[in-house]
Short mmCIF file of C-alpha atoms in Angstrom, two decimals:
data_model
loop_
_atom_site.label_atom_id
_atom_site.label_comp_id
_atom_site.label_asym_id
_atom_site.label_seq_id
_atom_site.Cartn_x
_atom_site.Cartn_y
_atom_site.Cartn_z
CA UNK A 1280 -25.19 16.83 34.83
CA UNK A 1281 -22.00 15.65 33.20
CA UNK A 1282 -19.59 18.29 31.94
CA UNK A 1283 -19.23 18.70 28.22
CA UNK A 1284 -16.00 17.28 26.89
CA UNK A 1285 -14.89 17.91 23.30
CA UNK A 1286 -13.12 14.55 23.31
CA UNK A 1287 -16.53 12.87 23.62
CA UNK A 1288 -17.51 14.16 20.17
CA UNK A 1289 -16.81 12.32 16.97
CA UNK A 1290 -13.79 13.24 14.89
CA UNK A 1291 -16.06 14.67 12.21
CA UNK A 1292 -17.86 16.93 14.70
CA UNK A 1293 -14.59 18.10 16.23
CA UNK A 1294 -13.13 18.95 12.83
CA UNK A 1295 -16.22 20.92 11.83
CA UNK A 1296 -16.33 22.75 15.17
CA UNK A 1297 -12.64 23.55 14.95
CA UNK A 1298 -13.04 24.88 11.41
CA UNK A 1299 -16.03 27.02 12.40
CA UNK A 1300 -14.18 28.33 15.45
CA UNK A 1301 -11.22 29.36 13.34
CA UNK A 1302 -13.47 30.97 10.70
CA UNK A 1303 -15.46 32.89 13.30
CA UNK A 1304 -12.27 34.00 15.03
CA UNK A 1305 -10.87 35.19 11.71
CA UNK A 1306 -14.09 37.05 10.89
CA UNK A 1307 -14.15 38.66 14.33
CA UNK A 1308 -10.58 39.88 13.99
CA UNK A 1309 -11.07 41.15 10.45
CA UNK A 1310 -14.38 42.85 11.33
CA UNK A 1311 -12.80 44.51 14.35
CA UNK A 1312 -9.92 45.78 12.24
CA UNK A 1313 -12.25 47.04 9.50
CA UNK A 1314 -14.62 48.75 11.96
CA UNK A 1315 -11.71 50.35 13.79
CA UNK A 1316 -10.24 51.59 10.51
CA UNK A 1317 -13.58 52.99 9.29
CA UNK A 1318 -14.25 54.71 12.60
CA UNK A 1319 -10.75 56.18 12.63
CA UNK A 1320 -11.22 57.56 9.13
CA UNK A 1321 -14.63 59.02 9.95
CA UNK A 1322 -13.37 60.63 13.16
CA UNK A 1323 -10.34 61.98 11.27
CA UNK A 1324 -12.68 63.54 8.74
CA UNK A 1325 -14.71 65.06 11.57
CA UNK A 1326 -11.50 66.47 13.05
CA UNK A 1327 -10.60 68.01 9.70
CA UNK A 1328 -14.04 69.60 9.43
CA UNK A 1329 -13.70 70.99 12.94
CA UNK A 1330 -10.33 72.51 12.05
CA UNK A 1331 -11.68 73.99 8.80
CA UNK A 1332 -14.63 75.50 10.66
CA UNK A 1333 -12.69 76.68 13.73
CA UNK A 1334 -10.13 78.73 11.75
CA UNK A 1335 -12.59 80.95 9.83
CA UNK A 1336 -14.81 81.18 12.89
CA UNK A 1337 -11.92 82.56 14.97
CA UNK A 1338 -11.12 85.09 12.25
CA UNK A 1339 -14.76 86.19 12.16
CA UNK A 1340 -14.79 86.63 15.88
CA UNK A 1341 -11.68 88.74 15.53
CA UNK A 1342 -13.37 91.04 13.00
CA UNK A 1343 -17.02 91.01 14.08
CA UNK A 1344 -16.89 90.19 17.77
CA UNK A 1345 -18.92 87.55 19.53
CA UNK A 1346 -22.39 86.65 18.21
CA UNK A 1347 -25.52 87.83 20.05
CA UNK A 1348 -26.70 85.97 23.12
CA UNK A 1349 -29.00 82.97 22.91
CA UNK A 1350 -32.12 85.08 23.33
CA UNK A 1351 -31.32 86.92 20.07
CA UNK A 1352 -30.64 83.77 18.03
CA UNK A 1353 -33.91 83.94 16.08
CA UNK A 1354 -33.55 87.56 15.13
CA UNK A 1355 -32.41 88.53 11.64
CA UNK A 1356 -28.61 88.59 11.51
CA UNK A 1357 -28.37 86.40 14.66
CA UNK A 1358 -26.44 83.16 15.14
CA UNK A 1359 -28.10 81.51 12.13
CA UNK A 1360 -25.61 83.34 10.03
CA UNK A 1361 -22.80 82.09 12.22
CA UNK A 1362 -23.33 78.36 12.84
CA UNK A 1363 -24.32 75.36 10.74
CA UNK A 1364 -26.70 73.06 12.55
CA UNK A 1365 -24.11 70.32 13.20
CA UNK A 1366 -21.76 72.54 15.20
CA UNK A 1367 -21.83 73.88 18.73
CA UNK A 1368 -19.49 76.73 19.76
CA UNK A 1369 -18.49 77.85 23.24
CA UNK A 1370 -15.79 79.99 24.83
CA UNK A 1371 -13.16 78.79 27.24
CA UNK A 1372 -11.72 81.13 29.86
CA UNK A 1373 -8.11 81.04 30.94
CA UNK A 1374 -9.03 79.15 34.13
CA UNK A 1375 -10.54 76.32 32.09
CA UNK A 1376 -14.25 77.11 32.50
CA UNK A 1377 -16.42 76.77 29.39
CA UNK A 1378 -19.41 79.10 29.07
CA UNK A 1379 -22.00 80.61 26.71
CA UNK A 1380 -22.33 77.88 24.08
CA UNK A 1381 -23.92 78.76 20.76
CA UNK A 1382 -25.70 76.31 18.49
CA UNK A 1383 -28.38 76.12 15.83
CA UNK A 1384 -30.44 72.99 16.69
CA UNK A 1385 -32.94 71.51 14.28
CA UNK A 1386 -35.27 70.69 17.18
CA UNK A 1387 -35.50 72.20 20.62
CA UNK A 1388 -34.74 68.87 22.37
CA UNK A 1389 -31.63 68.03 20.34
CA UNK A 1390 -28.78 66.78 22.56
CA UNK A 1391 -25.92 69.04 23.52
CA UNK A 1392 -22.37 68.23 24.57
CA UNK A 1393 -21.51 67.90 28.23
CA UNK A 1394 -18.46 70.12 28.60
CA UNK A 1395 -15.78 68.66 30.84
CA UNK A 1396 -14.56 70.40 33.96
CA UNK A 1397 -11.05 71.60 33.22
CA UNK A 1398 -8.42 73.65 34.95
CA UNK A 1399 -5.94 75.95 33.22
CA UNK A 1400 -3.29 73.25 32.79
CA UNK A 1401 -5.74 70.72 31.34
CA UNK A 1402 -7.12 73.35 28.99
CA UNK A 1403 -3.65 74.16 27.67
CA UNK A 1404 -2.92 70.42 27.29
CA UNK A 1405 -6.02 69.96 25.10
CA UNK A 1406 -5.42 72.92 22.82
CA UNK A 1407 -5.60 71.87 19.13
CA UNK A 1408 -6.07 68.22 20.19
CA UNK A 1409 -9.56 66.83 19.37
CA UNK A 1410 -11.22 64.75 22.08
CA UNK A 1411 -14.62 63.15 22.79
CA UNK A 1412 -17.31 64.17 25.26
CA UNK A 1413 -20.72 62.69 26.01
CA UNK A 1414 -24.13 64.13 25.19
CA UNK A 1415 -26.40 65.51 27.84
CA UNK A 1416 -29.00 62.91 26.83
CA UNK A 1417 -29.56 60.26 24.18
CA UNK A 1418 -26.30 58.39 24.76
CA UNK A 1419 -24.42 59.95 21.86
CA UNK A 1420 -20.99 61.57 21.79
CA UNK A 1421 -19.38 64.72 20.42
CA UNK A 1422 -16.03 65.53 18.96
CA UNK A 1423 -14.53 68.66 20.53
CA UNK A 1424 -11.67 70.90 19.40
CA UNK A 1425 -10.28 73.81 21.45
CA UNK A 1426 -8.63 76.56 19.33
CA UNK A 1427 -6.53 79.19 21.16
CA UNK A 1428 -7.38 82.89 20.74
CA UNK A 1429 -4.39 85.19 20.66
CA UNK A 1430 -6.20 88.51 20.16
CA UNK A 1431 -9.07 89.95 22.15
CA UNK A 1432 -12.60 89.46 20.90
CA UNK A 1433 -14.18 92.72 19.92
CA UNK A 1434 -17.35 93.88 21.50
CA UNK A 1435 -20.42 92.27 19.90
CA UNK A 1436 -23.65 93.86 18.77
CA UNK A 1437 -25.72 95.61 21.41
CA UNK A 1438 -22.70 96.22 23.63
CA UNK A 1439 -23.25 93.03 25.67
CA UNK A 1440 -19.52 92.29 25.90
CA UNK A 1441 -16.34 94.24 25.64
CA UNK A 1442 -13.24 93.27 23.80
CA UNK A 1443 -11.25 90.57 25.53
CA UNK A 1444 -13.93 89.83 28.18
CA UNK A 1445 -16.20 86.71 27.90
CA UNK A 1446 -19.67 86.70 29.43
CA UNK A 1447 -18.41 85.81 32.92
CA UNK A 1448 -15.92 88.64 32.88
CA UNK A 1449 -12.97 86.27 32.58
CA UNK A 1450 -10.23 86.60 29.93
CA UNK A 1451 -10.91 84.49 26.84
CA UNK A 1452 -8.37 81.66 26.22
CA UNK A 1453 -9.89 79.67 23.39
CA UNK A 1454 -12.82 78.83 21.20
CA UNK A 1455 -14.44 75.43 21.77
CA UNK A 1456 -16.01 73.86 18.67
CA UNK A 1457 -17.97 70.56 18.89
CA UNK A 1458 -19.56 68.35 16.25
CA UNK A 1459 -21.85 65.40 16.86
CA UNK A 1460 -20.50 61.87 16.17
CA UNK A 1461 -23.96 60.42 15.64
CA UNK A 1462 -23.24 59.89 11.93
CA UNK A 1463 -20.03 58.06 12.79
CA UNK A 1464 -21.81 55.86 15.33
CA UNK A 1465 -24.67 55.19 12.91
CA UNK A 1466 -22.27 54.19 10.16
CA UNK A 1467 -20.21 51.88 12.39
CA UNK A 1468 -23.36 50.34 13.89
CA UNK A 1469 -24.70 49.55 10.44
CA UNK A 1470 -21.39 48.07 9.42
CA UNK A 1471 -21.30 46.02 12.62
CA UNK A 1472 -24.79 44.62 11.98
CA UNK A 1473 -23.86 43.89 8.38
CA UNK A 1474 -20.72 42.11 9.49
CA UNK A 1475 -22.68 40.05 12.02
CA UNK A 1476 -25.19 39.04 9.36
CA UNK A 1477 -22.47 38.22 6.87
CA UNK A 1478 -20.56 36.26 9.51
CA UNK A 1479 -23.65 34.26 10.45
CA UNK A 1480 -24.38 33.42 6.80
CA UNK A 1481 -20.75 32.54 6.09
CA UNK A 1482 -20.53 30.40 9.23
CA UNK A 1483 -23.73 28.57 8.33
CA UNK A 1484 -22.63 27.93 4.74
CA UNK A 1485 -19.15 26.86 5.81
CA UNK A 1486 -20.60 24.65 8.53
CA UNK A 1487 -22.81 22.79 6.05
CA UNK A 1488 -20.08 22.61 3.39
CA UNK A 1489 -17.49 21.59 5.99
CA UNK A 1490 -19.76 18.86 7.32
CA UNK A 1491 -20.10 17.25 3.91
CA UNK A 1492 -16.43 17.86 3.04
CA UNK A 1493 -15.22 16.26 6.27
CA UNK A 1494 -17.67 13.43 5.79
CA UNK A 1495 -16.28 12.78 2.31
CA UNK A 1496 -12.72 13.05 3.59
CA UNK A 1497 -13.37 10.55 6.39
CA UNK A 1498 -15.10 8.04 4.11
CA UNK A 1499 -11.92 5.91 3.80
CA UNK A 1500 -11.69 5.77 7.61
CA UNK A 1501 -15.30 4.60 7.78
CA UNK A 1502 -14.50 1.84 5.28
CA UNK A 1503 -11.51 0.84 7.41
CA UNK A 1504 -13.75 0.85 10.49
CA UNK A 1505 -16.35 -1.32 8.77
CA UNK A 1506 -13.72 -3.78 7.56
CA UNK A 1507 -12.16 -4.00 11.02
CA UNK A 1508 -15.60 -4.65 12.52
CA UNK A 1509 -16.18 -7.44 9.99
CA UNK A 1510 -12.85 -9.05 10.86
CA UNK A 1511 -13.63 -8.72 14.58
CA UNK A 1512 -17.01 -10.35 13.93
CA UNK A 1513 -15.36 -13.43 12.48
CA UNK A 1514 -14.36 -12.67 8.91
CA UNK A 1515 -11.10 -14.48 7.94
CA UNK A 1516 -7.83 -12.70 8.60
CA UNK A 1517 -7.05 -13.03 4.89
CA UNK A 1518 -9.50 -10.17 4.30
CA UNK A 1519 -7.74 -6.83 3.80
CA UNK A 1520 -8.53 -3.16 4.22
CA UNK A 1521 -9.69 -1.32 1.08
CA UNK A 1522 -6.85 0.20 -0.87
CA UNK A 1523 -6.31 3.96 -0.76
CA UNK A 1524 -3.74 6.40 -2.09
CA UNK A 1525 -0.48 6.05 -0.14
CA UNK A 1526 -0.05 9.83 -0.31
CA UNK A 1527 -2.95 10.27 2.14
CA UNK A 1528 -3.12 9.53 5.86
CA UNK A 1529 -5.90 7.01 5.25
CA UNK A 1530 -3.78 5.29 2.61
CA UNK A 1531 -0.79 5.01 4.92
CA UNK A 1532 -3.05 3.72 7.70
CA UNK A 1533 -4.51 1.14 5.29
CA UNK A 1534 -1.03 -0.02 4.31
CA UNK A 1535 0.02 -0.32 7.95
CA UNK A 1536 -3.13 -2.23 8.92
CA UNK A 1537 -2.82 -4.59 5.95
CA UNK A 1538 0.79 -5.27 6.93
CA UNK A 1539 -0.32 -5.91 10.51
CA UNK A 1540 -3.07 -8.27 9.33
CA UNK A 1541 -0.56 -10.14 7.18
CA UNK A 1542 1.73 -10.54 10.20
CA UNK A 1543 -1.15 -11.69 12.40
CA UNK A 1544 -2.34 -14.12 9.72
CA UNK A 1545 1.17 -15.53 9.37
CA UNK A 1546 1.51 -15.81 13.14
CA UNK A 1547 -1.83 -17.63 13.46
CA UNK A 1548 -0.94 -19.92 10.56
CA UNK A 1549 2.44 -20.69 12.13
CA UNK A 1550 0.78 -21.28 15.47
CA UNK A 1551 -1.80 -23.60 13.94
CA UNK A 1552 0.92 -25.46 12.07
CA UNK A 1553 3.00 -25.71 15.24
CA UNK A 1554 0.03 -27.01 17.19
CA UNK A 1555 -0.67 -29.56 14.48
CA UNK A 1556 2.96 -30.64 14.46
CA UNK A 1557 2.90 -30.87 18.24
CA UNK A 1558 -0.23 -33.03 18.20
CA UNK A 1559 1.30 -35.24 15.54
CA UNK A 1560 4.58 -35.36 17.43
CA UNK A 1561 2.89 -36.36 20.68
CA UNK A 1562 0.82 -39.00 18.90
CA UNK A 1563 3.86 -40.42 17.10
CA UNK A 1564 6.01 -40.28 20.23
CA UNK A 1565 3.31 -42.07 22.20
CA UNK A 1566 3.06 -44.71 19.49
CA UNK A 1567 6.82 -45.22 19.33
CA UNK A 1568 7.20 -45.39 23.11
CA UNK A 1569 4.20 -47.67 23.53
CA UNK A 1570 5.66 -50.43 21.37
CA UNK A 1571 8.83 -51.19 23.38
CA UNK A 1572 6.96 -50.63 26.63
CA UNK A 1573 4.30 -53.12 25.55
CA UNK A 1574 7.00 -55.64 24.69
CA UNK A 1575 8.76 -55.22 28.01
CA UNK A 1576 5.46 -55.50 29.88
CA UNK A 1577 4.43 -58.60 27.95
CA UNK A 1578 7.69 -60.45 28.52
CA UNK A 1579 7.62 -59.52 32.19
CA UNK A 1580 4.07 -60.87 32.56
CA UNK A 1581 5.11 -64.14 30.88
CA UNK A 1582 7.90 -64.48 33.40
CA UNK A 1583 5.59 -63.58 36.32
CA UNK A 1584 2.96 -66.12 35.19
CA UNK A 1585 5.57 -68.92 35.04
CA UNK A 1586 5.17 -69.46 31.33
CA UNK A 1587 8.96 -69.63 30.91
CA UNK A 1588 9.80 -73.08 32.22
CA UNK A 1589 13.22 -73.50 30.64
CA UNK A 1590 16.30 -71.45 31.41
CA UNK A 1591 16.81 -70.92 27.70
CA UNK A 1592 13.35 -69.33 27.47
CA UNK A 1593 14.10 -67.08 30.41
CA UNK A 1594 17.43 -66.04 28.91
CA UNK A 1595 15.84 -65.34 25.52
CA UNK A 1596 13.07 -63.34 27.18
CA UNK A 1597 15.52 -61.26 29.20
CA UNK A 1598 17.47 -60.57 26.02
CA UNK A 1599 14.28 -59.34 24.34
CA UNK A 1600 13.48 -57.14 27.33
CA UNK A 1601 17.00 -55.72 27.24
CA UNK A 1602 16.74 -55.01 23.50
CA UNK A 1603 13.42 -53.23 23.90
CA UNK A 1604 14.82 -51.23 26.81
CA UNK A 1605 17.79 -50.21 24.67
CA UNK A 1606 15.40 -49.25 21.85
CA UNK A 1607 13.30 -47.27 24.33
CA UNK A 1608 16.39 -45.51 25.69
CA UNK A 1609 17.50 -44.60 22.15
CA UNK A 1610 14.12 -43.06 21.37
CA UNK A 1611 14.17 -41.08 24.62
CA UNK A 1612 17.70 -39.84 23.88
CA UNK A 1613 16.65 -38.75 20.40
CA UNK A 1614 13.66 -36.90 21.84
CA UNK A 1615 15.84 -35.17 24.40
CA UNK A 1616 18.23 -34.12 21.64
CA UNK A 1617 15.36 -32.61 19.67
CA UNK A 1618 14.04 -30.83 22.78
CA UNK A 1619 17.45 -29.29 23.41
CA UNK A 1620 17.63 -28.13 19.81
CA UNK A 1621 14.11 -26.66 20.04
CA UNK A 1622 15.21 -24.71 23.10
CA UNK A 1623 18.01 -23.29 20.95
CA UNK A 1624 20.68 -24.20 23.41
CA UNK A 1625 24.07 -23.07 22.09
CA UNK A 1626 26.46 -25.73 20.88
CA UNK A 1627 30.09 -25.73 21.95
CA UNK A 1628 32.05 -25.06 18.79
CA UNK A 1629 35.73 -25.42 18.08
CA UNK A 1630 37.84 -25.46 14.91
CA UNK A 1631 37.60 -28.82 13.17
CA UNK A 1632 37.71 -30.41 9.71
CA UNK A 1633 34.75 -32.31 8.28
CA UNK A 1634 37.25 -34.47 6.36
CA UNK A 1635 38.12 -36.25 9.62
CA UNK A 1636 34.47 -37.20 10.17
CA UNK A 1637 34.14 -38.39 6.57
CA UNK A 1638 37.21 -40.66 6.82
CA UNK A 1639 36.00 -42.13 10.14
CA UNK A 1640 32.55 -42.76 8.67
CA UNK A 1641 34.15 -44.50 5.69
CA UNK A 1642 36.14 -46.88 7.92
CA UNK A 1643 33.16 -47.57 10.25
CA UNK A 1644 30.80 -48.40 7.40
CA UNK A 1645 33.35 -50.65 5.67
CA UNK A 1646 33.94 -52.54 8.92
CA UNK A 1647 30.24 -52.97 9.75
CA UNK A 1648 29.11 -53.86 6.21
CA UNK A 1649 32.02 -55.36 4.23
CA UNK A 1650 29.75 -56.26 1.33
CA UNK A 1651 28.95 -52.61 0.56
CA UNK A 1652 31.23 -50.39 -1.51
CA UNK A 1653 31.94 -47.07 0.24
CA UNK A 1654 34.00 -44.39 -1.54
CA UNK A 1655 35.38 -41.03 -0.41
CA UNK A 1656 35.24 -38.17 -2.96
CA UNK A 1657 34.96 -34.43 -3.19
CA UNK A 1658 31.62 -32.60 -3.04
CA UNK A 1659 31.44 -32.53 -6.84
CA UNK A 1660 30.75 -36.26 -7.15
CA UNK A 1661 32.79 -39.24 -8.35
CA UNK A 1662 36.11 -38.32 -9.90
CA UNK A 1663 36.78 -35.35 -7.61
CA UNK A 1664 39.27 -35.74 -4.77
CA UNK A 1665 38.21 -35.04 -1.18
CA UNK A 1666 39.36 -31.71 0.15
CA UNK A 1667 39.69 -29.94 3.48
CA UNK A 1668 36.51 -28.51 5.00
CA UNK A 1669 37.44 -26.39 8.05
CA UNK A 1670 34.43 -25.34 10.12
CA UNK A 1671 33.58 -24.28 13.66
CA UNK A 1672 31.48 -27.03 15.17
CA UNK A 1673 30.71 -29.39 18.00
CA UNK A 1674 32.56 -32.56 16.92
CA UNK A 1675 30.34 -34.94 18.92
CA UNK A 1676 27.16 -33.47 17.45
CA UNK A 1677 28.51 -33.43 13.92
CA UNK A 1678 29.64 -37.07 14.28
CA UNK A 1679 26.02 -37.81 15.18
CA UNK A 1680 24.94 -36.04 12.00
CA UNK A 1681 27.30 -38.09 9.81
CA UNK A 1682 26.38 -41.34 11.59
CA UNK A 1683 22.67 -40.72 11.08
CA UNK A 1684 23.13 -39.92 7.39
CA UNK A 1685 25.29 -42.98 6.72
CA UNK A 1686 22.98 -45.18 8.80
CA UNK A 1687 19.99 -43.88 6.87
CA UNK A 1688 21.70 -44.71 3.56
CA UNK A 1689 22.57 -48.25 4.73
CA UNK A 1690 19.14 -48.92 6.25
CA UNK A 1691 17.04 -47.75 3.31
CA UNK A 1692 18.95 -49.24 0.39
CA UNK A 1693 19.28 -52.87 -0.69
CA UNK A 1694 22.36 -54.79 0.56
CA UNK A 1695 25.45 -54.14 -1.48
CA UNK A 1696 24.27 -50.73 -2.76
CA UNK A 1697 27.28 -48.41 -3.09
CA UNK A 1698 27.52 -45.40 -0.80
CA UNK A 1699 29.57 -42.28 -1.54
CA UNK A 1700 30.84 -39.84 1.08
CA UNK A 1701 31.93 -36.47 -0.31
CA UNK A 1702 33.75 -33.76 1.60
CA UNK A 1703 35.36 -30.42 0.75
CA UNK A 1704 34.81 -26.67 0.51
CA UNK A 1705 32.29 -25.17 -1.91
CA UNK A 1706 31.18 -21.50 -2.20
CA UNK A 1707 32.66 -20.58 1.16
CA UNK A 1708 30.98 -23.46 2.97
CA UNK A 1709 32.26 -26.72 4.34
CA UNK A 1710 30.30 -29.45 2.54
CA UNK A 1711 29.74 -33.08 3.50
CA UNK A 1712 27.66 -35.36 1.26
CA UNK A 1713 26.26 -38.85 1.78
CA UNK A 1714 24.95 -40.30 -1.49
CA UNK A 1715 23.53 -43.70 -2.34
CA UNK A 1716 22.34 -45.46 -5.49
CA UNK A 1717 19.16 -46.79 -3.94
CA UNK A 1718 15.51 -46.46 -5.03
CA UNK A 1719 15.33 -42.75 -4.24
CA UNK A 1720 12.31 -40.80 -3.00
CA UNK A 1721 9.24 -39.32 -4.61
CA UNK A 1722 8.84 -35.50 -4.40
CA UNK A 1723 6.09 -35.73 -1.76
CA UNK A 1724 8.28 -38.05 0.30
CA UNK A 1725 11.32 -35.81 -0.05
CA UNK A 1726 9.26 -32.82 1.17
CA UNK A 1727 8.52 -34.59 4.47
CA UNK A 1728 11.66 -36.60 5.03
CA UNK A 1729 12.98 -34.24 7.73
CA UNK A 1730 9.71 -34.30 9.73
CA UNK A 1731 9.76 -36.01 13.07
CA UNK A 1732 8.60 -39.63 13.14
CA UNK A 1733 8.09 -39.61 9.37
CA UNK A 1734 8.99 -42.86 7.65
CA UNK A 1735 8.70 -43.70 4.01
CA UNK A 1736 7.28 -47.15 4.85
CA UNK A 1737 3.66 -46.41 5.73
CA UNK A 1738 3.35 -49.60 7.77
CA UNK A 1739 5.84 -48.27 10.35
CA UNK A 1740 7.72 -51.54 10.10
CA UNK A 1741 10.43 -52.16 12.61
CA UNK A 1742 12.30 -54.92 10.85
CA UNK A 1743 15.91 -54.45 9.92
CA UNK A 1744 16.09 -51.16 8.12
CA UNK A 1745 13.13 -49.66 9.98
CA UNK A 1746 13.46 -46.95 12.62
CA UNK A 1747 11.64 -44.38 14.73
CA UNK A 1748 11.80 -41.68 12.07
CA UNK A 1749 13.83 -39.26 14.21
CA UNK A 1750 17.26 -39.63 12.61
CA UNK A 1751 16.88 -37.09 9.82
CA UNK A 1752 14.98 -34.73 12.12
CA UNK A 1753 17.98 -34.74 14.44
CA UNK A 1754 20.28 -34.11 11.47
CA UNK A 1755 18.27 -31.04 10.43
CA UNK A 1756 18.12 -29.70 14.01
CA UNK A 1757 21.86 -30.12 14.65
CA UNK A 1758 22.86 -28.58 11.31
CA UNK A 1759 20.56 -25.61 11.95
CA UNK A 1760 22.12 -25.17 15.42
CA UNK A 1761 25.48 -24.80 13.61
CA UNK A 1762 23.98 -22.05 11.37
CA UNK A 1763 24.04 -24.36 8.36
CA UNK A 1764 21.43 -26.19 6.30
CA UNK A 1765 20.91 -29.64 4.86
CA UNK A 1766 19.71 -30.37 1.32
CA UNK A 1767 18.28 -33.44 -0.39
CA UNK A 1768 18.65 -34.25 -4.08
CA UNK A 1769 16.66 -37.28 -5.07
CA UNK A 1770 14.47 -38.77 -7.76
CA UNK A 1771 12.70 -42.14 -7.89
CA UNK A 1772 15.16 -44.78 -9.14
CA UNK A 1773 18.17 -42.44 -9.05
CA UNK A 1774 19.22 -42.65 -5.42
CA UNK A 1775 19.43 -39.86 -2.85
CA UNK A 1776 22.13 -37.34 -1.91
CA UNK A 1777 22.05 -35.60 1.46
CA UNK A 1778 24.28 -32.49 1.46
CA UNK A 1779 25.25 -30.65 4.67
CA UNK A 1780 26.53 -27.08 4.30
CA UNK A 1781 28.23 -25.32 7.23
CA UNK A 1782 29.89 -21.88 7.30
CA UNK A 1783 33.61 -22.27 6.63
CA UNK A 1784 35.97 -21.36 9.47
CA UNK A 1785 38.03 -19.38 6.97
CA UNK A 1786 35.05 -17.07 6.41
CA UNK A 1787 34.84 -16.24 10.13
#
């Protein structure tokens, strides 16, 4: 049989059992205190009655002598005139022996006290100090008081005893008076039974009331349990725990669980989005890599099959293979750059000025495309002079950022479209802008322009001006690695402005 463990019970059962245990413990302590107090008061009253009886009785013995022996108790003028029925009187000799008790019982078989065996020292120690003794039968007890006698007891009626000599011929030391404690025991027993009955009724009522009270108090927890079970069974994570007062434990638990569910929902959404982006990335990367590989393979098969009879054909084919290999290498390099940025590898930064990159980009673009007007301005637009933009950055990576932005502007605008390069410091940031006056982008296109392999031309054309769709993704990754951000301001027909913001070196 398995041992009972309180932890195996439900919280409701444990709370009710704990409450009942505390109530019963409190009742037991209070009942014990009350019974002890009542008994003490009753015994104190009995002691007072013994003292009130013993004093006059000793004086009567002093004046009238000892009462007649037990065989004369029923005679007129016998002990009936001396003793009430609840008292028993005896005499104690100087050596501690107690003899010749006198009493007036209601019935012949009434219990009597069992006098203790005392010596002279014990007798003197108990003088005027009430104590208890047992009954000779019936299981009751008696309260006993020993009163010292200073003067000799005169001779009683009939000459049975002389002054100063008890029945056994020993000197008299004290008068022993005893009263039964049956009334005290009866009263305390009745109180004890009443307390037990009251305790049982109170415990039963409190148990029932506590059961329903705890059940009502735990109702919010049951609702939380049911909601959690529903979510575990497949209900969407967007479902939330029922609201409760934040001042209660259940309310604070609800708030914590709802916050946890929100975090889990966000994490699952981010994971799903990341997985979708990864699938799209792999598909796009495979598509982009397949094209140059297919070209290289096709030209190689033409050469292997002998379809290139002329040297000029062979030379042209080798040039095409070389171009596709270069294109393939560029795509692989871009992918490696993005992988490094995803791994959050630190960039090697050093003090530099974005104005240097802007001037170099201006000269490079003018040399490569003389028919296009390229101007250098401040970040506020035309009419503002370029200014210094000191930052902490990796010059090679930031040159790649500027080259990609300028190349994007040249590739996606008609020939001869002006390009503006702005540089300076704005709001504590080094700013570099690349703006064009081309066709611009629609809002849905602008929202996805920094996605990997995204191109505005849906046909994925690779003619002059087309690309793999990784340039702006690399720009965003490199700028983020420098703790900056890139913005796009564009509208259809109004051109596009790409703005890079990096923390100024003066702020560090």
